[in-house]
Coordinates of C-alpha atoms in Angstrom, one line a residue:
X1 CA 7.5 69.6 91.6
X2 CA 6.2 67.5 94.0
X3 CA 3.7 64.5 92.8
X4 CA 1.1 62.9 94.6
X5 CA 1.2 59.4 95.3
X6 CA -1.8 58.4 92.4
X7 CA 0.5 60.1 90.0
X8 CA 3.7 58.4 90.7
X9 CA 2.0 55.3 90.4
X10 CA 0.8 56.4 86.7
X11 CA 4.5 57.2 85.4
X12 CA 6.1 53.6 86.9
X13 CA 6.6 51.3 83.9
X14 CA 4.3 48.6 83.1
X15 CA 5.5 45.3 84.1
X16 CA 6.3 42.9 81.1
X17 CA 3.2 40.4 79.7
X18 CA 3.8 37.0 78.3
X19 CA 1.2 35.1 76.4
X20 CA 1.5 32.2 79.0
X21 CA 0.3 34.8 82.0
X22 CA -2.9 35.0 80.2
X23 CA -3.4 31.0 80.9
X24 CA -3.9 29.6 84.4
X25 CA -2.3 26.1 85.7
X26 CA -2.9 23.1 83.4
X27 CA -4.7 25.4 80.7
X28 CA -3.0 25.0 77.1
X29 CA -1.3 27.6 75.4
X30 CA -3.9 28.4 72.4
X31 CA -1.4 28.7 69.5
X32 CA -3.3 30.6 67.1
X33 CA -3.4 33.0 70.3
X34 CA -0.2 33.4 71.1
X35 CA 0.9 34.0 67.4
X36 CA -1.2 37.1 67.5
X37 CA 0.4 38.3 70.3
X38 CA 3.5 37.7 69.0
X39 CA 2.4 39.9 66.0
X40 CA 1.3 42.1 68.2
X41 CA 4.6 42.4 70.4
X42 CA 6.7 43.0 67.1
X43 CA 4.2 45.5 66.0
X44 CA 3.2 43.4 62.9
X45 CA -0.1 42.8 61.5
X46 CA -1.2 39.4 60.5
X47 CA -2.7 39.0 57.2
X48 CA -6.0 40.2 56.6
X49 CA -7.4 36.6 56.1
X50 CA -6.5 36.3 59.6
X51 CA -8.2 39.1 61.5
X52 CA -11.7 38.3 60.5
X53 CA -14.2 39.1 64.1
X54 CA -13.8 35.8 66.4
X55 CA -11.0 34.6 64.7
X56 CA -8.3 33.4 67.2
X57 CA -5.6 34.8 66.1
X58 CA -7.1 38.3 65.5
X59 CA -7.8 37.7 70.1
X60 CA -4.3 37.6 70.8
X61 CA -3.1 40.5 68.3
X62 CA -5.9 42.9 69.8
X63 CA -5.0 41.5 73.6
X64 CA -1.3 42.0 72.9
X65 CA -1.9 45.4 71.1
X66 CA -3.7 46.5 74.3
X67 CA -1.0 45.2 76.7
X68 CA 1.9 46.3 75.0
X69 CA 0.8 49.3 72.9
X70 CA 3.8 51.3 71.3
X71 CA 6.5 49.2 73.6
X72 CA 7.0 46.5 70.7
X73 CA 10.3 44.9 69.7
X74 CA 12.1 45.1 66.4
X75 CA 11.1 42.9 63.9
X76 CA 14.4 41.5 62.0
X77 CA 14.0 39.0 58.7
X78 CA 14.3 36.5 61.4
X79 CA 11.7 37.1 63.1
X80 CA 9.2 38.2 59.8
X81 CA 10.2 34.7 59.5
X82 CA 9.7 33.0 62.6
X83 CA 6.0 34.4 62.2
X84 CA 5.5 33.3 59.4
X85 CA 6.4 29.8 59.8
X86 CA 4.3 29.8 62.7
X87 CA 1.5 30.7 61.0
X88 CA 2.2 28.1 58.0
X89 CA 2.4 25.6 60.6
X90 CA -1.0 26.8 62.4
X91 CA -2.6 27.0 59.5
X92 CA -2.3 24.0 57.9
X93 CA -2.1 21.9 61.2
X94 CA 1.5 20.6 61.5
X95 CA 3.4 20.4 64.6
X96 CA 5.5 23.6 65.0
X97 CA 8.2 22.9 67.6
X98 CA 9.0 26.3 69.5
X99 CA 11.6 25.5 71.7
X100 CA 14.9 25.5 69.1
X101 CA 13.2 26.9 66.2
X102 CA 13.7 30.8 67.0
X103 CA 14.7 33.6 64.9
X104 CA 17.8 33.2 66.4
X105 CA 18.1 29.7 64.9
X106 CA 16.3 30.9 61.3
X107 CA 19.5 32.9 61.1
X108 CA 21.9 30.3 61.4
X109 CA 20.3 28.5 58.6
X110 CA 20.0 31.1 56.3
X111 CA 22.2 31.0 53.1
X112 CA 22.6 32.9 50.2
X113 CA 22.9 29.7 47.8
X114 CA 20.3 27.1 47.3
X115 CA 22.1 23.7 47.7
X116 CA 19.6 22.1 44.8
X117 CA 20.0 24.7 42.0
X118 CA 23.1 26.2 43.3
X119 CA 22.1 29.6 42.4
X120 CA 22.3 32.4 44.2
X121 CA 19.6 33.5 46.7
X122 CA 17.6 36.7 46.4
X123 CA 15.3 38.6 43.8
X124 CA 14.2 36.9 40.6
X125 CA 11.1 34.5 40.1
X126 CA 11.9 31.1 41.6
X127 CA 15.5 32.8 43.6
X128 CA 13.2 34.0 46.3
X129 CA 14.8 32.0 49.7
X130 CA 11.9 30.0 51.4
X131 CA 12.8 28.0 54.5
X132 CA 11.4 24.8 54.2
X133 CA 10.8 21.3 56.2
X134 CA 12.9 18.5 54.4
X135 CA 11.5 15.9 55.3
X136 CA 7.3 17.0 54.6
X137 CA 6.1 13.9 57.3
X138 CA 8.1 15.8 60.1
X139 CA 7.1 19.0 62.1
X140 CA 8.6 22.3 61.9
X141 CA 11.8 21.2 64.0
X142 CA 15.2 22.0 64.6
X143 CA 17.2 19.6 62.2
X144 CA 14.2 19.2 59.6
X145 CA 14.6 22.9 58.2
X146 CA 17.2 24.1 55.6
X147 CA 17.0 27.2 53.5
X148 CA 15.7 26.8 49.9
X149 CA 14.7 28.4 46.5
X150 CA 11.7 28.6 46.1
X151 CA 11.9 26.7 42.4
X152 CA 13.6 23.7 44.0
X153 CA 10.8 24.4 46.9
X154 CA 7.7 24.1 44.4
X155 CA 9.1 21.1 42.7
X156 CA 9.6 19.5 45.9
X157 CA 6.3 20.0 47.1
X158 CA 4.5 16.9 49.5
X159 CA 7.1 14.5 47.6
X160 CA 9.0 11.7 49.6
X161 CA 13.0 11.4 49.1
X162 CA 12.2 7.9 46.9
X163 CA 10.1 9.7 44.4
X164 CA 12.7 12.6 44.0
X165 CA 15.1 10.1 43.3
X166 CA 12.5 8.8 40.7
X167 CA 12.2 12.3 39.2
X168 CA 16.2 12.9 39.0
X169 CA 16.0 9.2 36.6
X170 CA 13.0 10.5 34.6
X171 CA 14.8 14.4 34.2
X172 CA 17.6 12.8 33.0
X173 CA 15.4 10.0 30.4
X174 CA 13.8 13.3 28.9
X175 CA 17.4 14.4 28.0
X176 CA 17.0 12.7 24.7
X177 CA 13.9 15.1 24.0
X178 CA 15.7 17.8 24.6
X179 CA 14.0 19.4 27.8
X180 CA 16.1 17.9 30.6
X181 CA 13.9 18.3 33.3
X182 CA 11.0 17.5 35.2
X183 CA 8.8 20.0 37.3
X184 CA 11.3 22.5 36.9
X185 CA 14.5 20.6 37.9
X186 CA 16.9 19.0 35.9
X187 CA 18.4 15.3 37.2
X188 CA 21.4 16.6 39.0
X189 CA 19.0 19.2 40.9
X190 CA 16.7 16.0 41.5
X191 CA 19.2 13.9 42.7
X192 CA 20.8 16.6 44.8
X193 CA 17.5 17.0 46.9
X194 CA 16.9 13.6 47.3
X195 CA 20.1 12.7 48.7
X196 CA 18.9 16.1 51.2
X197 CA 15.4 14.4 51.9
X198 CA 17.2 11.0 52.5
X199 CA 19.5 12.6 55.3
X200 CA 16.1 13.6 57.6
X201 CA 14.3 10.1 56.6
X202 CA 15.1 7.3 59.4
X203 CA 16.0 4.7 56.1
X204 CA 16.8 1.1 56.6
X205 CA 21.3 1.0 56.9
X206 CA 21.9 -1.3 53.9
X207 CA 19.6 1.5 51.6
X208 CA 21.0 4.3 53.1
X209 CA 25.1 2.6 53.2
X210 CA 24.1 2.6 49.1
X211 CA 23.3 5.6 48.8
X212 CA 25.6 8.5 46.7
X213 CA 26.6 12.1 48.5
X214 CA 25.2 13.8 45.7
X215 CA 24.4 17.1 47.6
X216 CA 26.7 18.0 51.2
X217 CA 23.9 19.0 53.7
X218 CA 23.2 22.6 54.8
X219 CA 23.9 24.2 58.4
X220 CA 22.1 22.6 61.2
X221 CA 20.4 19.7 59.4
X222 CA 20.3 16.4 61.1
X223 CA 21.3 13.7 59.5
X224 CA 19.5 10.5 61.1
X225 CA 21.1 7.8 59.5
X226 CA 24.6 7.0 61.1
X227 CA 26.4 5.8 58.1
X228 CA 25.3 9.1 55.8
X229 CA 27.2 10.8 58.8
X230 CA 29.7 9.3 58.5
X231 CA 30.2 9.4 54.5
X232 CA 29.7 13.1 55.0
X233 CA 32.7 13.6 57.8
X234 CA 34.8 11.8 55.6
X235 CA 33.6 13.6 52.7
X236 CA 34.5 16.5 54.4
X237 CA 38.1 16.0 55.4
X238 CA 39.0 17.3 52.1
X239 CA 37.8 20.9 52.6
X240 CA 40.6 22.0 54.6
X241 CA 44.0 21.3 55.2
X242 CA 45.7 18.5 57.2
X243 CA 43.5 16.2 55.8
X244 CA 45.9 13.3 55.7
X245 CA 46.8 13.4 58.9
X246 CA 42.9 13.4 60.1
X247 CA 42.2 10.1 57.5
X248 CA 45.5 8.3 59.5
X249 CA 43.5 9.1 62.6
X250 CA 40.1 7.7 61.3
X251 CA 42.0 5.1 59.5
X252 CA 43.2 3.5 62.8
X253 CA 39.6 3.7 64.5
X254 CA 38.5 1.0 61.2
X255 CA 38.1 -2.7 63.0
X256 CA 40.2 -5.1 60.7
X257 CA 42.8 -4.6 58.2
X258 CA 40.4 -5.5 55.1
X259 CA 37.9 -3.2 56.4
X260 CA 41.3 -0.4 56.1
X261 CA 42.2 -1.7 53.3
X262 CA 38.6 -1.1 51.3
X263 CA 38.6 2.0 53.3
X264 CA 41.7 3.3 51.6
X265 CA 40.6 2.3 47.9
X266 CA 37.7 4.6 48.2
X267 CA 39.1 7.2 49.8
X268 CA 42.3 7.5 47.1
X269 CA 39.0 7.0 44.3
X270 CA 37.7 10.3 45.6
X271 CA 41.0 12.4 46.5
X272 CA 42.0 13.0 43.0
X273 CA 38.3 13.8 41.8
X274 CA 38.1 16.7 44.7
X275 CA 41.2 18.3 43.2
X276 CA 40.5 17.7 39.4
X277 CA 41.2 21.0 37.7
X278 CA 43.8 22.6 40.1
X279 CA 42.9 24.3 43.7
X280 CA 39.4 25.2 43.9
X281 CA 38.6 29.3 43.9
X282 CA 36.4 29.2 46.7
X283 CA 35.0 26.4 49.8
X284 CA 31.6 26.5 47.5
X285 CA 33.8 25.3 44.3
X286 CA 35.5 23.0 46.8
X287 CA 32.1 21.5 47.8
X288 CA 30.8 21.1 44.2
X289 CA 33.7 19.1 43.2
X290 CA 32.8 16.6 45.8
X291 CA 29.4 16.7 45.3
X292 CA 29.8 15.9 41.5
X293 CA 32.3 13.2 42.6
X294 CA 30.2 11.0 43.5
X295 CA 28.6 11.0 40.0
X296 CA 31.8 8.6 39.8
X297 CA 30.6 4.8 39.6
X298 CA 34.1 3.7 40.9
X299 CA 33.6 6.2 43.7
X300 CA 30.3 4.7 44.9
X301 CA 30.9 1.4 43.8
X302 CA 33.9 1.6 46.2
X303 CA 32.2 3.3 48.8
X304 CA 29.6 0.7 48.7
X305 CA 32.2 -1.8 49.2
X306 CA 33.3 0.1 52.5
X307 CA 30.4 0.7 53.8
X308 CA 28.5 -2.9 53.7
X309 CA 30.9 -4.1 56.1
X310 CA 29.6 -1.8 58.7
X311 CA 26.9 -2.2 60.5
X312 CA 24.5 0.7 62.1
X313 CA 25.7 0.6 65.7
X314 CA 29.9 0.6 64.3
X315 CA 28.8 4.0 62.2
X316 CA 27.3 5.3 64.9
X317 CA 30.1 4.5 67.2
X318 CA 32.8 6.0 64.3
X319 CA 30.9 9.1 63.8
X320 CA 30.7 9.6 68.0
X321 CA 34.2 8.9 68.2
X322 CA 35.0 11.1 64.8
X323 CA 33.3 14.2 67.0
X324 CA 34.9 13.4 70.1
X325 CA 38.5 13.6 68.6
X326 CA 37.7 16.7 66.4
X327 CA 38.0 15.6 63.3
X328 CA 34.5 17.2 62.3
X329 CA 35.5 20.7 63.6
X330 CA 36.2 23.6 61.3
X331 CA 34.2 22.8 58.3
X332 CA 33.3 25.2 55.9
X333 CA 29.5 26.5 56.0
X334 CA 27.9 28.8 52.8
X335 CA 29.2 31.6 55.1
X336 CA 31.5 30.8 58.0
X337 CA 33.5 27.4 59.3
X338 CA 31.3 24.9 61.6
X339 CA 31.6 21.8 64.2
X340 CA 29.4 18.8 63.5
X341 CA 27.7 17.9 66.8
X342 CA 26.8 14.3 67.6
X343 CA 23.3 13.7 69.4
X344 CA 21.9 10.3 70.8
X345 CA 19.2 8.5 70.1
X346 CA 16.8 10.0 72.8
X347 CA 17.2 13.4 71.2
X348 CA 17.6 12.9 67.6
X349 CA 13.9 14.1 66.4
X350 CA 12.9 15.3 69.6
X351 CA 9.4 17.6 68.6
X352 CA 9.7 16.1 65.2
X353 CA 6.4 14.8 65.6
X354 CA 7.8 11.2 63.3
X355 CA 4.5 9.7 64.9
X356 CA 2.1 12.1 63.8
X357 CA 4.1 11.9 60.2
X358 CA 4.3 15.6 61.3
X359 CA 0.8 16.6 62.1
X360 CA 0.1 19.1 65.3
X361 CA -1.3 17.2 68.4
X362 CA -5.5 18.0 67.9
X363 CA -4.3 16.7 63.9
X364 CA -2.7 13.4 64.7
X365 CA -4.2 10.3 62.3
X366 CA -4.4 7.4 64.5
X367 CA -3.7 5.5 61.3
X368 CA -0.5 7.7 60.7
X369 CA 2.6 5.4 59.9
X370 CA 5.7 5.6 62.6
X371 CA 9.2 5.5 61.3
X372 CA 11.5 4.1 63.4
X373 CA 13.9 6.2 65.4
X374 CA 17.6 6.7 65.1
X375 CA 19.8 5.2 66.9
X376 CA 22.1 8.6 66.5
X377 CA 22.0 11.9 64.4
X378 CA 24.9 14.0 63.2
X379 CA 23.8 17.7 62.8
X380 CA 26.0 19.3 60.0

């Protein structure tokens, strides 16, 4: 059946529409806008709060309802919760950055164990998983996000990593009365997720060389200070085999036969303690014997010995070289083995927003307080 040329036309696909075609040079991407067209292209509807006549986000569902009608792409978990941080972001006016934080990269952080309570991950009140921003005077950025239940979540709250480290010693002084805890978490959970807030705070070295590894950081968190990267690589030598002849290689990178010597104290502190009560069952059991390990005052106190000696720019130049040679390949994840990757200065909280303690652009507080920058970051 021959067709005329009108209706040939009619049956050709429409071409694709992106937000950004909707914008002409120099114009700004509206992003309460293009999350509704996001919505839209997933076939999702925002919440109702958010669809109210004029609102901005109810203009870009309706103009990407119209331009994409029933052509809309499946919407995973990952993307449910891509949106969704989006629109936490939006709404309360902190800097979303869009670039590396995709569903794609919301997958790769998920887990199915909170490293705070160390429970499991699903149904239940306060098990629900909740991605959340570590460090709460940073954006929504690649490196500031890690997987969460949403108990540790609600106790966390606004808090900086100093005053969960202050909760962990007052959990722990209400022991006597008999509860334990405080908002929820007992002193181990406490000073689990302070260590976690500490890794995404820019800290002064001699605090941060001090500090214990109370809690071994998720998949894809940065960790901006170079000498809690580099406790954590050699942390994690003892989660898989061959881990003697990895120390020997780090060994020999150590400037000065003291600095070796101190070195090997610690590290023969913390060996036996990793395999106290036989081989572990599992990497997870693995992991939480080292964690609890450093509960050990001779394990810190030696540690702290070690690591004094250092300054910032020789950690960072260990945990460079640590990468470059391997030794931070193959180490165990929640649910699959991972490399460490090294990143320079430059990059370490690119779309962070540090200056804007985390505020979206039209949000910034002149006033705001900058943190200084890393001179490296280690992403676990």
């Amino acid at each position: 059946l021959a067709r005329t040329g009108r209706t040939a036309r009619a049956l050709q696909p429409l071409p694709e529409v992106e937000a950004d075609d909707l914008f002409g040079p120099g114009e700004a991407r509206d992003p309460a806008f293009a999350l509704g067209w996001d919505f839209a292209h997933h076939g999702l509807v925002p919440p109702a709060e958010h669809l109210l006549p004029g609102h901005p986000l109810r203009h870009g569902w309706e103009a990407g309802r119209a331009a994409f009608g029933a052509r809309t792409l499946r919407a995973g978990r990952g993307v449910r919760q891509w949106l969704q941080l989006r629109l936490a972001a939006w709404h309360h006016g902190q800097s979303f950055e869009a670039v590396q934080v995709t569903p794609n990269f919301l997958a790769q952080i998920d887990s199915a164990r909170c490293p705070v309570t160390r429970g499991e991950l699903g149904e239940g009140e306060g098990r629900e998983a909740v991605v959340e921003r570590v460090n709460h005077r940073a954006g929504y950025a690649a490196g500031n996000l890690a997987t969460l239940s949403r108990r540790a979540q609600q106790a966390k709250g606004g808090k900086r990593w100093d005053e969960a480290r202050l909760m962990a010693v007052l959990a722990e002084a209400r022991r006597a009365e008999g509860s334990g805890t405080a908002e929820g978490l007992s002193s181990a959970e406490w000073a689990r997720l302070a260590t976690l807030m500490s890794f995404v705070t820019p800290l002064p070295h001699e605090l941060a060389a001090s500090l214990p590894l109370r809690v071994l950081p998720p998949n894809r968190l940065r960790l901006l200070n170079p000498i809690q990267g580099l406790q954590v690589l050699i942390t994690l030598q003892l989660t898989h085999s061959g881990f003697a002849v990895r120390i020997a290689q780090l060994t020999q990178l150590l400037p000065g036969a003291d600095l070796r010597r101190d070195f090997h104290l610690f590290f023969h502190t913390l060996l036996p303690r990793a395999w106290q009560g036989g081989r572990p069952g599992s990497d997870e059991e693995m992991r939480e014997r080292l964690e609890d390990a450093w509960q050990n005052p001779d394990v810190l106190r030696r540690w702290q010995r070690f690591a004094s000696q250092l300054s910032a720019e020789q950690a960072d130049d260990l945990v460079q070289r640590l990468v470059a040679k391997g030794l931070a390949n193959g180490m165990p994840g929640a649910q699959r083995a991972r490399t460490a990757q090294w990143h320079p200065r430059h990059s370490a909280t690119e779309g962070w927003a540090l200056e804007r303690a985390g505020q979206a652009a039209r949000h910034a507080n002149p006033k705001a307080t900058t943190e200084a920058a890393p001179r490296c970051t280690l992403t676990a």
